[in-house]
């Protein structure tokens, strides 16, 4: 008598993810399913802004006693081993710290200065979740002291489901309906000091912070810390978009103040409702449009003719028509008029991908 074939991780996730209606549900399902195949001591699933590559919201398998300030500084600071931006460019979109450091994880600054001393973790497996060339999220798993390191086989098993996870995150992000009553808290300004603590903020800031994920003790949400770290390190303005608990998309813009060395710069963060054009592009990306197809679709929405689009984008009219055919196919329409009606009516609020 033949034995029952063990369920693969893909089969397990494929059975539970369609029933998840928000990112919290996806995270719980992922932690349970992945834990049955790739045991871990701690896990974190995060959504990403596909435009900036920054962490938008982080969901943890259980609370940790330390905030995310040092994580953000390590992730978006100087070069390090297996940063999410590097993993996203790999064919397999996965990295195992013990493997990628030849068994010397202390070569990783993030591990040496943060993960090991604060939490006693002994290894890290990271996965970037990509679909149609766009990063929608990331999964990080950790092993504790005395645990065996992650293996290349476990990395392959996770890599096999990265697109499934990306599509699930994309679906729930754009299945959220914004509130039909009330209004956003209004634009808010926060000044973040060199210890990533709020030194001053406007009256609307607290409500905005709660909507972005809320305070973690005295720590700001991971999305705010990420954009602060990017601005502080680069010395350039940094922007990202985040879906809040309210169902509204917010735009976070951070600018480092002059004066003092880069690591100790204070940063000003402005939080306001995301421009409809920015959310629209994310919606188009969620529906599978490439960056160039998004350019064409946006110009069609502005009423531009094929000739104008070709001139503005430095394309031939024939190429523009080819892009339009692909856009029509992906949106399930057959004409510009149908496309405009579909996007204007459906994308006035986030819709299911």
CSV table of C-alpha atoms in Angstrom, one decimal:
chain,number,residue,atom,x,y,z
A,1,UNK,CA,0.0,0.0,0.0
A,2,UNK,CA,1.4,3.3,-1.1
A,3,UNK,CA,2.0,5.9,1.6
A,4,UNK,CA,0.4,9.3,1.5
A,5,UNK,CA,2.6,11.8,-0.4
A,6,UNK,CA,3.5,14.6,2.0
A,7,UNK,CA,2.0,18.0,1.2
A,8,UNK,CA,4.5,20.5,-0.3
A,9,UNK,CA,4.8,23.9,1.1
A,10,UNK,CA,3.3,25.3,-2.1
A,11,UNK,CA,0.3,22.9,-1.7
A,12,UNK,CA,-0.2,23.9,1.9
A,13,UNK,CA,0.0,27.6,1.2
A,14,UNK,CA,-2.2,27.3,-1.9
A,15,UNK,CA,-4.9,25.7,0.2
A,16,UNK,CA,-5.0,28.5,2.9
A,17,UNK,CA,-4.0,31.8,1.3
A,18,UNK,CA,-7.1,32.3,-0.8
A,19,UNK,CA,-9.2,32.4,2.3
A,20,UNK,CA,-7.1,35.3,3.8
A,21,UNK,CA,-8.6,38.7,3.5
A,22,UNK,CA,-5.9,41.0,5.0
A,23,UNK,CA,-2.2,41.0,5.6
A,24,UNK,CA,-2.6,39.9,9.2
A,25,UNK,CA,-4.4,36.8,8.0
A,26,UNK,CA,-1.8,36.1,5.3
A,27,UNK,CA,1.0,36.5,7.9
A,28,UNK,CA,-0.6,34.0,10.3
A,29,UNK,CA,-1.2,31.5,7.5
A,30,UNK,CA,2.4,31.8,6.3
A,31,UNK,CA,3.9,31.4,9.7
A,32,UNK,CA,1.9,28.2,10.4
A,33,UNK,CA,2.5,26.7,6.9
A,34,UNK,CA,6.2,27.6,6.7
A,35,UNK,CA,6.8,26.4,10.3
A,36,UNK,CA,5.7,22.9,9.4
A,37,UNK,CA,8.3,22.7,6.6
A,38,UNK,CA,11.1,25.1,7.7
A,39,UNK,CA,11.2,25.4,11.5
A,40,UNK,CA,12.1,28.7,13.0
A,41,UNK,CA,12.4,30.5,16.3
A,42,UNK,CA,11.1,33.8,15.0
A,43,UNK,CA,9.7,35.1,11.7
A,44,UNK,CA,8.7,38.4,10.2
A,45,UNK,CA,6.6,38.9,7.1
A,46,UNK,CA,6.6,42.4,5.6
A,47,UNK,CA,4.9,44.2,2.8
A,48,UNK,CA,7.0,46.4,0.6
A,49,UNK,CA,6.3,49.5,-1.4
A,50,UNK,CA,7.2,48.2,-4.9
A,51,UNK,CA,8.3,51.7,-6.0
A,52,UNK,CA,10.8,52.4,-3.2
A,53,UNK,CA,11.6,48.9,-2.1
A,54,UNK,CA,11.2,50.0,1.5
A,55,UNK,CA,9.3,48.0,4.2
A,56,UNK,CA,5.7,49.2,4.4
A,57,UNK,CA,4.3,47.1,7.3
A,58,UNK,CA,5.9,44.3,9.3
A,59,UNK,CA,4.1,41.4,10.9
A,60,UNK,CA,5.9,39.3,13.5
A,61,UNK,CA,5.4,35.8,14.7
A,62,UNK,CA,5.6,37.1,18.2
A,63,UNK,CA,6.6,40.4,19.9
A,64,UNK,CA,10.2,41.2,20.6
A,65,UNK,CA,11.4,43.3,23.5
A,66,UNK,CA,13.4,45.6,21.2
A,67,UNK,CA,12.0,48.1,18.6
A,68,UNK,CA,13.0,48.2,14.9
A,69,UNK,CA,15.4,51.3,15.1
A,70,UNK,CA,18.6,49.2,14.8
A,71,UNK,CA,17.0,46.9,12.2
A,72,UNK,CA,16.1,49.9,10.0
A,73,UNK,CA,19.6,51.5,10.4
A,74,UNK,CA,21.2,48.2,9.4
A,75,UNK,CA,18.9,47.4,6.5
A,76,UNK,CA,19.0,50.8,4.9
A,77,UNK,CA,22.5,51.9,6.0
A,78,UNK,CA,25.8,50.9,4.4
A,79,UNK,CA,26.3,47.7,2.4
A,80,UNK,CA,25.8,44.5,4.3
A,81,UNK,CA,25.3,40.8,3.6
A,82,UNK,CA,21.9,39.7,2.2
A,83,UNK,CA,20.1,43.1,2.3
A,84,UNK,CA,16.6,42.8,0.8
A,85,UNK,CA,17.6,45.0,-2.1
A,86,UNK,CA,20.4,42.6,-3.0
A,87,UNK,CA,18.3,39.5,-2.6
A,88,UNK,CA,15.6,41.0,-4.8
A,89,UNK,CA,18.0,41.0,-7.7
A,90,UNK,CA,18.8,37.3,-7.4
A,91,UNK,CA,17.2,34.8,-9.7
A,92,UNK,CA,16.1,32.7,-6.7
A,93,UNK,CA,15.2,35.8,-4.5
A,94,UNK,CA,16.5,34.0,-1.4
A,95,UNK,CA,19.5,34.2,0.9
A,96,UNK,CA,20.8,32.1,3.9
A,97,UNK,CA,23.2,34.0,6.1
A,98,UNK,CA,25.2,30.9,7.2
A,99,UNK,CA,25.6,29.8,3.5
A,100,UNK,CA,26.3,33.2,2.1
A,101,UNK,CA,29.0,33.9,4.7
A,102,UNK,CA,30.7,30.5,4.4
A,103,UNK,CA,29.6,29.6,7.9
A,104,UNK,CA,30.8,32.9,9.4
A,105,UNK,CA,27.6,35.0,10.0
A,106,UNK,CA,29.6,37.5,12.1
A,107,UNK,CA,30.8,38.9,8.8
A,108,UNK,CA,27.3,40.4,8.5
A,109,UNK,CA,27.0,43.7,10.4
A,110,UNK,CA,23.3,43.2,11.0
A,111,UNK,CA,23.9,39.8,12.6
A,112,UNK,CA,27.1,40.8,14.6
A,113,UNK,CA,25.7,44.1,16.0
A,114,UNK,CA,22.0,43.4,16.3
A,115,UNK,CA,20.5,39.9,15.7
A,116,UNK,CA,22.9,37.9,17.8
A,117,UNK,CA,23.5,40.2,20.8
A,118,UNK,CA,19.9,41.3,21.2
A,119,UNK,CA,18.1,38.0,20.4
A,120,UNK,CA,20.6,35.2,20.4
A,121,UNK,CA,19.7,34.3,16.8
A,122,UNK,CA,22.2,31.9,15.1
A,123,UNK,CA,21.1,32.1,11.5
A,124,UNK,CA,18.8,34.0,9.1
A,125,UNK,CA,16.9,33.0,6.0
A,126,UNK,CA,15.5,35.8,3.9
A,127,UNK,CA,13.1,35.7,1.0
A,128,UNK,CA,11.9,38.5,-1.3
A,129,UNK,CA,8.4,37.9,-2.7
A,130,UNK,CA,8.3,39.0,-6.3
A,131,UNK,CA,5.6,38.8,-9.0
A,132,UNK,CA,5.9,40.0,-12.5
A,133,UNK,CA,9.2,41.5,-11.7
A,134,UNK,CA,7.9,43.6,-8.8
A,135,UNK,CA,8.7,43.1,-5.1
A,136,UNK,CA,5.6,43.1,-2.9
A,137,UNK,CA,7.0,41.7,0.4
A,138,UNK,CA,9.7,39.8,2.2
A,139,UNK,CA,9.9,37.0,4.7
A,140,UNK,CA,12.7,36.6,7.2
A,141,UNK,CA,13.1,33.5,9.4
A,142,UNK,CA,15.5,33.0,12.3
A,143,UNK,CA,17.0,30.1,14.2
A,144,UNK,CA,17.9,30.3,17.8
A,145,UNK,CA,21.0,29.5,19.8
A,146,UNK,CA,21.9,25.8,19.5
A,147,UNK,CA,19.6,25.3,16.4
A,148,UNK,CA,21.0,23.8,13.2
A,149,UNK,CA,21.6,26.4,10.4
A,150,UNK,CA,19.2,26.7,7.6
A,151,UNK,CA,20.0,24.5,4.6
A,152,UNK,CA,20.1,25.1,0.9
A,153,UNK,CA,17.2,22.7,0.5
A,154,UNK,CA,15.1,24.8,2.9
A,155,UNK,CA,16.1,27.9,0.9
A,156,UNK,CA,14.9,26.3,-2.3
A,157,UNK,CA,11.6,25.3,-0.7
A,158,UNK,CA,11.0,28.9,0.2
A,159,UNK,CA,12.1,30.2,-3.1
A,160,UNK,CA,9.6,28.0,-4.8
A,161,UNK,CA,6.7,29.9,-3.2
A,162,UNK,CA,8.0,33.5,-3.4
A,163,UNK,CA,5.6,34.3,-6.3
A,164,UNK,CA,2.6,32.7,-4.6
A,165,UNK,CA,3.3,34.9,-1.5
A,166,UNK,CA,3.8,38.0,-3.6
A,167,UNK,CA,0.5,37.5,-5.4
A,168,UNK,CA,-1.3,36.9,-2.1
A,169,UNK,CA,0.1,40.1,-0.6
A,170,UNK,CA,-0.8,42.0,-3.7
A,171,UNK,CA,-4.3,40.7,-3.7
A,172,UNK,CA,-5.1,41.6,-0.1
A,173,UNK,CA,-3.5,45.0,-0.3
A,174,UNK,CA,-5.8,46.0,-3.2
A,175,UNK,CA,-8.8,44.2,-1.8
A,176,UNK,CA,-9.0,46.7,1.1
A,177,UNK,CA,-11.9,49.1,0.7
A,178,UNK,CA,-11.2,52.6,2.1
A,179,UNK,CA,-13.6,54.1,4.6
A,180,UNK,CA,-16.7,55.6,3.2
A,181,UNK,CA,-17.1,58.1,6.0
A,182,UNK,CA,-14.8,60.4,7.9
A,183,UNK,CA,-11.6,61.8,6.5
A,184,UNK,CA,-7.9,61.4,6.9
A,185,UNK,CA,-6.2,63.0,10.0
A,186,UNK,CA,-4.6,65.5,7.7
A,187,UNK,CA,-0.9,66.1,6.9
A,188,UNK,CA,1.4,65.5,9.8
A,189,UNK,CA,5.0,66.4,10.4
A,190,UNK,CA,7.4,64.5,12.7
A,191,UNK,CA,11.0,65.4,13.7
A,192,UNK,CA,13.0,62.2,14.5
A,193,UNK,CA,16.2,62.6,16.4
A,194,UNK,CA,19.5,60.7,16.1
A,195,UNK,CA,18.1,58.0,18.4
A,196,UNK,CA,15.1,57.6,16.2
A,197,UNK,CA,12.8,59.1,18.8
A,198,UNK,CA,10.3,61.8,18.1
A,199,UNK,CA,11.6,65.1,19.3
A,200,UNK,CA,8.5,67.1,18.1
A,201,UNK,CA,5.4,66.5,16.0
A,202,UNK,CA,2.3,68.3,14.9
A,203,UNK,CA,-1.2,67.7,16.3
A,204,UNK,CA,-2.2,65.3,13.5
A,205,UNK,CA,0.9,63.1,13.8
A,206,UNK,CA,-0.3,60.7,16.6
A,207,UNK,CA,-3.4,59.6,14.6
A,208,UNK,CA,-1.3,59.2,11.5
A,209,UNK,CA,1.2,57.0,13.4
A,210,UNK,CA,-1.5,54.8,14.8
A,211,UNK,CA,-2.9,54.3,11.2
A,212,UNK,CA,0.6,53.4,10.0
A,213,UNK,CA,0.9,50.5,12.5
A,214,UNK,CA,1.0,52.2,15.8
A,215,UNK,CA,3.7,52.8,18.4
A,216,UNK,CA,5.8,49.8,19.5
A,217,UNK,CA,6.5,51.0,23.0
A,218,UNK,CA,8.4,54.2,22.3
A,219,UNK,CA,9.3,53.1,18.8
A,220,UNK,CA,7.9,54.4,15.6
A,221,UNK,CA,6.3,52.0,13.1
A,222,UNK,CA,8.8,50.1,10.9
A,223,UNK,CA,7.7,52.0,7.8
A,224,UNK,CA,8.5,55.4,9.3
A,225,UNK,CA,11.9,54.1,10.6
A,226,UNK,CA,12.7,52.7,7.1
A,227,UNK,CA,12.1,56.0,5.3
A,228,UNK,CA,14.0,57.8,8.0
A,229,UNK,CA,17.0,55.5,7.7
A,230,UNK,CA,17.0,55.8,3.9
A,231,UNK,CA,17.0,59.6,4.0
A,232,UNK,CA,19.6,59.8,6.8
A,233,UNK,CA,22.0,57.4,5.0
A,234,UNK,CA,21.6,58.7,1.5
A,235,UNK,CA,21.4,62.4,2.4
A,236,UNK,CA,18.6,62.6,-0.2
A,237,UNK,CA,14.8,62.9,0.2
A,238,UNK,CA,13.2,59.4,0.6
A,239,UNK,CA,9.5,58.6,-0.2
A,240,UNK,CA,7.4,55.6,0.3
A,241,UNK,CA,3.7,54.6,0.3
A,242,UNK,CA,1.9,52.6,3.0
A,243,UNK,CA,-1.6,51.2,3.3
A,244,UNK,CA,-2.8,52.2,6.7
A,245,UNK,CA,-5.2,50.4,9.1
A,246,UNK,CA,-7.9,52.7,7.9
A,247,UNK,CA,-7.7,51.5,4.4
A,248,UNK,CA,-6.2,54.7,3.2
A,249,UNK,CA,-2.8,55.0,1.4
A,250,UNK,CA,-0.4,57.4,3.0
A,251,UNK,CA,2.7,59.0,1.5
A,252,UNK,CA,5.8,59.3,3.8
A,253,UNK,CA,8.5,61.7,2.8
A,254,UNK,CA,11.7,62.1,4.8
A,255,UNK,CA,14.4,64.7,4.6
A,256,UNK,CA,17.6,64.7,6.7
A,257,UNK,CA,18.4,68.1,8.3
A,258,UNK,CA,21.8,69.6,7.7
A,259,UNK,CA,24.4,69.8,10.4
A,260,UNK,CA,26.4,67.1,12.0
A,261,UNK,CA,27.6,63.7,10.6
A,262,UNK,CA,25.2,61.6,8.7
A,263,UNK,CA,24.5,59.0,11.4
A,264,UNK,CA,23.4,61.7,13.9
A,265,UNK,CA,21.2,63.8,11.6
A,266,UNK,CA,17.7,64.5,12.7
A,267,UNK,CA,15.1,63.8,10.0
A,268,UNK,CA,11.8,65.5,9.2
A,269,UNK,CA,9.0,63.2,8.1
A,270,UNK,CA,5.9,64.4,6.4
A,271,UNK,CA,2.9,62.1,6.3
A,272,UNK,CA,-0.1,62.8,4.1
A,273,UNK,CA,-2.6,61.1,1.9
A,274,UNK,CA,-0.9,59.5,-1.0
A,275,UNK,CA,-1.5,61.1,-4.4
A,276,UNK,CA,-4.0,59.3,-6.5
A,277,UNK,CA,-1.5,59.0,-9.3
A,278,UNK,CA,1.0,57.1,-7.1
A,279,UNK,CA,-1.7,54.7,-5.9
A,280,UNK,CA,-2.9,54.3,-9.4
A,281,UNK,CA,0.5,53.2,-10.6
A,282,UNK,CA,0.7,50.6,-7.8
A,283,UNK,CA,-2.8,49.4,-8.8
A,284,UNK,CA,-1.6,49.0,-12.4
A,285,UNK,CA,1.5,47.2,-11.2
A,286,UNK,CA,-0.7,44.9,-9.2
A,287,UNK,CA,-2.7,44.1,-12.3
A,288,UNK,CA,0.5,42.9,-14.0
A,289,UNK,CA,1.4,46.0,-16.1
A,290,UNK,CA,5.1,46.6,-16.7
A,291,UNK,CA,6.6,50.0,-16.0
A,292,UNK,CA,6.4,51.0,-19.7
A,293,UNK,CA,2.8,49.7,-19.9
A,294,UNK,CA,2.0,51.8,-16.8
A,295,UNK,CA,3.5,54.9,-18.6
A,296,UNK,CA,1.3,54.3,-21.6
A,297,UNK,CA,-1.8,53.7,-19.5
A,298,UNK,CA,-1.3,56.8,-17.4
A,299,UNK,CA,-1.0,58.9,-20.6
A,300,UNK,CA,-4.2,57.3,-22.0
A,301,UNK,CA,-6.0,58.3,-18.8
A,302,UNK,CA,-4.8,61.9,-19.4
A,303,UNK,CA,-6.4,61.8,-22.9
A,304,UNK,CA,-3.2,61.6,-24.9
A,305,UNK,CA,-3.3,60.3,-28.5
A,306,UNK,CA,-1.0,57.6,-29.8
A,307,UNK,CA,1.1,60.2,-31.5
A,308,UNK,CA,1.5,62.2,-28.3
A,309,UNK,CA,2.3,59.2,-26.2
A,310,UNK,CA,4.9,58.0,-28.8
A,311,UNK,CA,6.6,61.4,-28.7
A,312,UNK,CA,6.5,61.8,-24.9
A,313,UNK,CA,7.9,58.3,-24.3
A,314,UNK,CA,10.3,58.3,-27.3
A,315,UNK,CA,8.6,55.2,-28.8
A,316,UNK,CA,7.3,54.5,-32.3
A,317,UNK,CA,3.5,54.6,-32.7
A,318,UNK,CA,3.6,50.9,-33.5
A,319,UNK,CA,5.3,50.1,-30.2
A,320,UNK,CA,2.7,52.2,-28.3
A,321,UNK,CA,0.0,50.2,-30.0
A,322,UNK,CA,1.7,47.0,-28.9
A,323,UNK,CA,1.9,48.2,-25.3
A,324,UNK,CA,-1.8,49.2,-25.5
A,325,UNK,CA,-2.8,45.7,-26.7
A,326,UNK,CA,-0.9,44.2,-23.7
A,327,UNK,CA,-2.6,46.7,-21.3
A,328,UNK,CA,-6.1,45.8,-22.7
A,329,UNK,CA,-5.4,42.1,-22.3
A,330,UNK,CA,-4.2,42.5,-18.7
A,331,UNK,CA,-7.2,44.7,-17.8
A,332,UNK,CA,-9.7,42.6,-19.6
A,333,UNK,CA,-10.9,45.4,-21.9
A,334,UNK,CA,-10.9,45.9,-25.7
A,335,UNK,CA,-10.7,49.7,-26.1
A,336,UNK,CA,-9.4,52.9,-24.6
A,337,UNK,CA,-12.9,53.9,-23.6
A,338,UNK,CA,-13.4,50.6,-21.7
A,339,UNK,CA,-9.9,51.0,-20.1
A,340,UNK,CA,-10.6,54.5,-18.9
A,341,UNK,CA,-14.0,53.4,-17.5
A,342,UNK,CA,-12.5,50.4,-15.8
A,343,UNK,CA,-9.7,52.4,-14.2
A,344,UNK,CA,-11.6,55.5,-13.3
A,345,UNK,CA,-14.5,53.6,-11.8
A,346,UNK,CA,-12.6,50.7,-10.2
A,347,UNK,CA,-9.4,52.5,-9.2
A,348,UNK,CA,-11.1,55.4,-7.4
A,349,UNK,CA,-10.7,52.9,-4.6
A,350,UNK,CA,-8.4,49.9,-4.3
A,351,UNK,CA,-9.8,46.8,-6.0
A,352,UNK,CA,-9.1,43.1,-6.1
A,353,UNK,CA,-6.1,42.3,-8.2
